[in-house]
PDB file of C-alpha atoms in Angstrom:
ATOM      1  CA  MET A   1      -2.131   0.945  39.850  1.00 63.00           C
ATOM      2  CA  GLN A   2      -2.194   1.077  35.916  1.00 74.00           C
ATOM      3  CA  LEU A   3      -5.452   0.637  34.338  1.00 69.00           C
ATOM      4  CA  THR A   4      -6.321  -1.639  31.737  1.00 76.00           C
ATOM      5  CA  ALA A   5      -8.310  -0.657  28.124  1.00 68.00           C
ATOM      6  CA  GLU A   6     -10.637  -2.592  29.461  1.00 75.00           C
ATOM      7  CA  GLN A   7     -11.128  -0.786  32.579  1.00 79.00           C
ATOM      8  CA  CYS A   8     -10.745   3.097  31.045  1.00 79.00           C
ATOM      9  CA  PRO A   9     -13.571   4.737  29.958  1.00 84.00           C
ATOM     10  CA  ALA A  10     -13.268   5.796  26.128  1.00 83.00           C
ATOM     11  CA  PRO A  11     -13.414   8.975  25.470  1.00 90.00           C
ATOM     12  CA  VAL A  12     -16.069  10.958  24.314  1.00 92.00           C
ATOM     13  CA  PRO A  13     -14.953  11.490  20.510  1.00 90.00           C
ATOM     14  CA  PRO A  14     -15.286  15.659  19.639  1.00 93.00           C
ATOM     15  CA  PRO A  15     -18.472  16.534  17.749  1.00 94.00           C
ATOM     16  CA  GLY A  16     -18.196  16.386  13.714  1.00 93.00           C
ATOM     17  CA  SER A  17     -15.983  13.266  13.961  1.00 95.00           C
ATOM     18  CA  ARG A  18     -16.209   9.743  12.530  1.00 95.00           C
ATOM     19  CA  GLY A  19     -14.722   6.986  13.386  1.00 95.00           C
ATOM     20  CA  ILE A  20     -12.104   4.924  11.293  1.00 96.00           C
ATOM     21  CA  ASP A  21     -14.950   2.236  10.622  1.00 97.00           C
ATOM     22  CA  GLU A  22     -17.107   5.190   9.735  1.00 97.00           C
ATOM     23  CA  ILE A  23     -14.457   6.645   7.028  1.00 97.00           C
ATOM     24  CA  LEU A  24     -13.731   3.362   6.025  1.00 98.00           C
ATOM     25  CA  ALA A  25     -17.371   2.408   5.195  1.00 98.00           C
ATOM     26  CA  ALA A  26     -17.645   5.913   3.336  1.00 98.00           C
ATOM     27  CA  ALA A  27     -14.843   5.351   1.384  1.00 98.00           C
ATOM     28  CA  ARG A  28     -15.570   1.968   0.607  1.00 98.00           C
ATOM     29  CA  ALA A  29     -19.505   3.266  -0.741  1.00 98.00           C
ATOM     30  CA  ARG A  30     -17.539   5.715  -3.392  1.00 97.00           C
ATOM     31  CA  LEU A  31     -15.475   3.347  -4.666  1.00 98.00           C
ATOM     32  CA  ASP A  32     -15.411  -0.054  -7.748  1.00 97.00           C
ATOM     33  CA  ARG A  33     -13.434  -2.543  -5.664  1.00 98.00           C
ATOM     34  CA  LEU A  34     -11.822  -5.061  -7.546  1.00 98.00           C
ATOM     35  CA  ASP A  35     -11.311  -8.543  -6.877  1.00 98.00           C
ATOM     36  CA  PRO A  36      -7.320  -9.487  -7.555  1.00 98.00           C
ATOM     37  CA  GLU A  37      -8.751 -10.984 -10.850  1.00 98.00           C
ATOM     38  CA  ARG A  38     -11.016  -8.303 -12.004  1.00 98.00           C
ATOM     39  CA  ALA A  39      -7.405  -5.916 -11.021  1.00 98.00           C
ATOM     40  CA  HIS A  40      -5.356  -8.481 -12.815  1.00 98.00           C
ATOM     41  CA  LEU A  41      -7.518  -7.961 -15.938  1.00 98.00           C
ATOM     42  CA  ALA A  42      -7.436  -3.462 -15.300  1.00 98.00           C
ATOM     43  CA  TYR A  43      -3.749  -3.666 -15.161  1.00 98.00           C
ATOM     44  CA  ARG A  44      -3.277  -6.061 -17.938  1.00 98.00           C
ATOM     45  CA  ALA A  45      -5.234  -3.429 -19.930  1.00 98.00           C
ATOM     46  CA  GLY A  46      -3.450  -0.954 -19.446  1.00 97.00           C
ATOM     47  CA  ALA A  47      -4.461   0.834 -15.973  1.00 98.00           C
ATOM     48  CA  LEU A  48      -1.408   1.544 -13.754  1.00 98.00           C
ATOM     49  CA  LEU A  49      -1.274  -0.722 -10.663  1.00 98.00           C
ATOM     50  CA  VAL A  50      -0.305   1.013  -7.068  1.00 98.00           C
ATOM     51  CA  ASP A  51       1.759  -0.928  -4.654  1.00 98.00           C
ATOM     52  CA  ILE A  52       1.299   1.247  -1.581  1.00 98.00           C
ATOM     53  CA  ARG A  53       3.165  -0.611   0.679  1.00 98.00           C
ATOM     54  CA  PRO A  54       6.129  -0.128   3.044  1.00 97.00           C
ATOM     55  CA  ALA A  55       9.791  -1.419   1.460  1.00 96.00           C
ATOM     56  CA  ALA A  56       9.707  -3.827   4.765  1.00 96.00           C
ATOM     57  CA  GLN A  57       5.570  -5.592   3.908  1.00 96.00           C
ATOM     58  CA  ARG A  58       6.895  -5.433   0.307  1.00 97.00           C
ATOM     59  CA  ALA A  59      10.395  -7.421   1.226  1.00 95.00           C
ATOM     60  CA  ALA A  60       8.505  -9.200   3.922  1.00 96.00           C
ATOM     61  CA  HIS A  61       5.556 -10.464   1.127  1.00 97.00           C
ATOM     62  CA  GLY A  62       6.775 -10.162  -2.373  1.00 97.00           C
ATOM     63  CA  VAL A  63       5.790  -7.596  -4.986  1.00 97.00           C
ATOM     64  CA  VAL A  64       3.689  -7.731  -8.261  1.00 98.00           C
ATOM     65  CA  PRO A  65       6.230  -7.228 -11.137  1.00 97.00           C
ATOM     66  CA  GLY A  66       5.310  -3.857 -12.776  1.00 96.00           C
ATOM     67  CA  ALA A  67       3.627  -1.896 -10.054  1.00 98.00           C
ATOM     68  CA  LEU A  68       4.195   0.676  -9.232  1.00 98.00           C
ATOM     69  CA  THR A  69       6.012   1.967  -5.844  1.00 97.00           C
ATOM     70  CA  ILE A  70       4.722   4.916  -4.573  1.00 97.00           C
ATOM     71  CA  GLU A  71       4.300   4.786  -0.185  1.00 94.00           C
ATOM     72  CA  ARG A  72       1.351   6.288   1.006  1.00 96.00           C
ATOM     73  CA  ASN A  73       2.924   8.726   2.874  1.00 96.00           C
ATOM     74  CA  VAL A  74       3.496  10.742  -0.966  1.00 97.00           C
ATOM     75  CA  LEU A  75      -0.046   8.711  -3.473  1.00 98.00           C
ATOM     76  CA  GLU A  76      -1.439  12.199  -3.550  1.00 98.00           C
ATOM     77  CA  TRP A  77       1.855  14.609  -4.509  1.00 97.00           C
ATOM     78  CA  ARG A  78       2.362  11.673  -7.496  1.00 97.00           C
ATOM     79  CA  PHE A  79      -1.014  11.433  -8.714  1.00 98.00           C
ATOM     80  CA  ASP A  80      -2.504  15.037  -9.069  1.00 97.00           C
ATOM     81  CA  PRO A  81      -2.229  16.249 -12.470  1.00 96.00           C
ATOM     82  CA  ARG A  82      -1.718  19.827 -10.806  1.00 96.00           C
ATOM     83  CA  CYS A  83       0.572  19.261  -8.825  1.00 96.00           C
ATOM     84  CA  PRO A  84       4.457  19.648  -9.765  1.00 96.00           C
ATOM     85  CA  ALA A  85       5.632  16.456  -8.343  1.00 96.00           C
ATOM     86  CA  ARG A  86       3.062  14.625  -9.432  1.00 96.00           C
ATOM     87  CA  LEU A  87       4.409  11.131 -11.960  1.00 96.00           C
ATOM     88  CA  PRO A  88       4.701  11.444 -15.994  1.00 95.00           C
ATOM     89  CA  GLU A  89       1.682   9.298 -15.172  1.00 94.00           C
ATOM     90  CA  ALA A  90      -0.250  11.128 -14.509  1.00 93.00           C
ATOM     91  CA  VAL A  91      -1.832  13.027 -16.814  1.00 91.00           C
ATOM     92  CA  ASP A  92      -5.230  13.797 -16.337  1.00 95.00           C
ATOM     93  CA  TYR A  93      -7.938  12.782 -14.209  1.00 97.00           C
ATOM     94  CA  ASP A  94      -9.387  10.040 -16.632  1.00 97.00           C
ATOM     95  CA  VAL A  95      -6.325   8.083 -15.998  1.00 96.00           C
ATOM     96  CA  PRO A  96      -7.256   4.423 -14.304  1.00 98.00           C
ATOM     97  CA  VAL A  97      -5.543   3.609 -11.283  1.00 98.00           C
ATOM     98  CA  VAL A  98      -5.881   0.523  -8.922  1.00 98.00           C
ATOM     99  CA  ILE A  99      -4.859   0.590  -5.327  1.00 98.00           C
ATOM    100  CA  LEU A 100      -2.787  -2.280  -3.667  1.00 98.00           C
ATOM    101  CA  CYS A 101      -2.009  -2.648  -0.200  1.00 98.00           C
ATOM    102  CA  GLN A 102      -1.236  -5.785   1.951  1.00 98.00           C
ATOM    103  CA  GLU A 103      -5.034  -6.572   3.081  1.00 98.00           C
ATOM    104  CA  GLY A 104      -7.315  -4.231   1.581  1.00 98.00           C
ATOM    105  CA  TYR A 105      -8.258  -0.806   3.932  1.00 98.00           C
ATOM    106  CA  THR A 106      -5.631   1.438   3.638  1.00 98.00           C
ATOM    107  CA  SER A 107      -6.049   1.616  -0.235  1.00 98.00           C
ATOM    108  CA  SER A 108      -9.336   2.159   0.007  1.00 98.00           C
ATOM    109  CA  LEU A 109      -8.511   5.337   2.079  1.00 98.00           C
ATOM    110  CA  ALA A 110      -5.901   6.260  -0.448  1.00 98.00           C
ATOM    111  CA  ALA A 111      -8.093   5.113  -3.123  1.00 98.00           C
ATOM    112  CA  ALA A 112     -10.445   7.034  -2.072  1.00 98.00           C
ATOM    113  CA  ALA A 113      -8.251  10.069  -1.509  1.00 98.00           C
ATOM    114  CA  LEU A 114      -7.345   9.850  -5.284  1.00 98.00           C
ATOM    115  CA  GLN A 115     -10.706  10.535  -6.039  1.00 98.00           C
ATOM    116  CA  ASP A 116     -10.880  13.478  -3.295  1.00 98.00           C
ATOM    117  CA  ILE A 117      -8.104  15.508  -5.996  1.00 97.00           C
ATOM    118  CA  GLY A 118     -10.623  14.038  -8.769  1.00 98.00           C
ATOM    119  CA  LEU A 119      -9.145  10.831 -10.986  1.00 98.00           C
ATOM    120  CA  HIS A 120     -12.880   9.269 -10.437  1.00 98.00           C
ATOM    121  CA  ARG A 121     -11.259   6.151 -12.125  1.00 98.00           C
ATOM    122  CA  ALA A 122      -8.839   5.658  -8.837  1.00 98.00           C
ATOM    123  CA  THR A 123     -10.274   1.837  -7.226  1.00 98.00           C
ATOM    124  CA  ASP A 124      -8.541  -0.245  -5.128  1.00 98.00           C
ATOM    125  CA  VAL A 125      -7.947  -4.564  -4.964  1.00 98.00           C
ATOM    126  CA  ASP A 126     -10.359  -6.271  -2.209  1.00 98.00           C
ATOM    127  CA  GLY A 127      -8.345  -8.343   0.381  1.00 98.00           C
ATOM    128  CA  GLY A 128      -5.085  -6.568  -1.116  1.00 98.00           C
ATOM    129  CA  PHE A 129      -1.495  -8.428  -1.893  1.00 98.00           C
ATOM    130  CA  ALA A 130      -2.607 -11.108   0.583  1.00 98.00           C
ATOM    131  CA  ALA A 131      -5.748 -11.889  -1.646  1.00 98.00           C
ATOM    132  CA  TRP A 132      -3.783 -11.220  -4.660  1.00 98.00           C
ATOM    133  CA  ARG A 133      -1.344 -14.058  -3.911  1.00 97.00           C
ATOM    134  CA  ILE A 134      -4.040 -17.129  -2.543  1.00 97.00           C
ATOM    135  CA  ALA A 135      -5.749 -16.041  -6.179  1.00 97.00           C
ATOM    136  CA  GLY A 136      -2.133 -17.227  -8.097  1.00 96.00           C
ATOM    137  CA  LEU A 137      -1.728 -13.975  -9.690  1.00 97.00           C
ATOM    138  CA  PRO A 138       1.657 -13.082 -11.157  1.00 97.00           C
ATOM    139  CA  ALA A 139       3.713 -11.989  -7.587  1.00 97.00           C
ATOM    140  CA  LEU A 140       7.877 -12.237  -6.786  1.00 96.00           C
ATOM    141  CA  GLY A 141       9.777 -12.061  -3.649  1.00 92.00           C
ATOM    142  CA  PRO A 142       9.416 -11.903  -0.487  1.00 89.00           C
ATOM    143  CA  THR A 143      13.131 -10.437  -0.694  1.00 69.00           C
ATOM    144  CA  PRO A 144      15.229  -9.779   2.530  1.00 61.00           C
ATOM    145  CA  LEU A 145      15.439  -6.156   2.818  1.00 53.00           C
ATOM    146  CA  HIS A 146      18.898  -6.152   2.745  1.00 55.00           C
ATOM    147  CA  ARG A 147      21.298  -8.601   0.937  1.00 53.00           C
ATOM    148  CA  VAL A 148      22.701 -11.574   3.219  1.00 49.00           C
ATOM    149  CA  THR A 149      26.213 -12.106   2.952  1.00 51.00           C
ATOM    150  CA  PRO A 150      28.334 -14.421   3.335  1.00 53.00           C
ATOM    151  CA  LEU A 151      30.057 -13.952   7.190  1.00 55.00           C
ATOM    152  CA  ALA A 152      33.750 -15.039   7.431  1.00 50.00           C
ATOM    153  CA  PRO A 153      35.215 -16.849  10.190  1.00 51.00           C
ATOM    154  CA  PRO A 154      35.767 -15.237  13.532  1.00 51.00           C
ATOM    155  CA  VAL A 155      38.929 -14.494  14.012  1.00 49.00           C
ATOM    156  CA  THR A 156      40.041 -15.796  17.191  1.00 49.00           C
ATOM    157  CA  ALA A 157      43.176 -16.762  16.112  1.00 48.00           C
ATOM    158  CA  GLY A 158      46.041 -15.615  18.227  1.00 50.00           C
ATOM    159  CA  TRP A 159      43.471 -12.915  20.424  1.00 47.00           C
ATOM    160  CA  ALA A 160      43.958 -15.447  23.392  1.00 48.00           C
ATOM    161  CA  ARG A 161      47.205 -15.247  23.716  1.00 44.00           C
ATOM    162  CA  ARG A 162      47.281 -11.630  24.163  1.00 43.00           C
TER     163      ARG A 162
END
């Protein structure tokens, strides 16, 4: 007999650990989160708009034209001015960076991580790309992950005789 999650007792968290809801709340308490319209204005005024969504999400939902695409797993290395793997745009700690994810959760954690390395102006888009689209701001796509090519009809003539 297999137990469901409701039937299993919750594990006791280790001392000092925090749940993801606590971590997210602490990250957001440090951020001046931007609604999509304010994020767009910041971007137009020179802030770096950084889309951290995976390629599959960008293909499925679309992209913001001109946004930098830096997937989440390398974000800190690309923006730390001390790091040899940094982007040319990561010139100092005063660079305004606005992080965009699909719904505005991962972006809050990512913006807080950038603040941890010293980018004090890092923030995120409240509601993410979904809210950006709803606000009617510039977006392209969605696009298929792979180019769709017309398939030739199957070659069946002659096969049935063999």
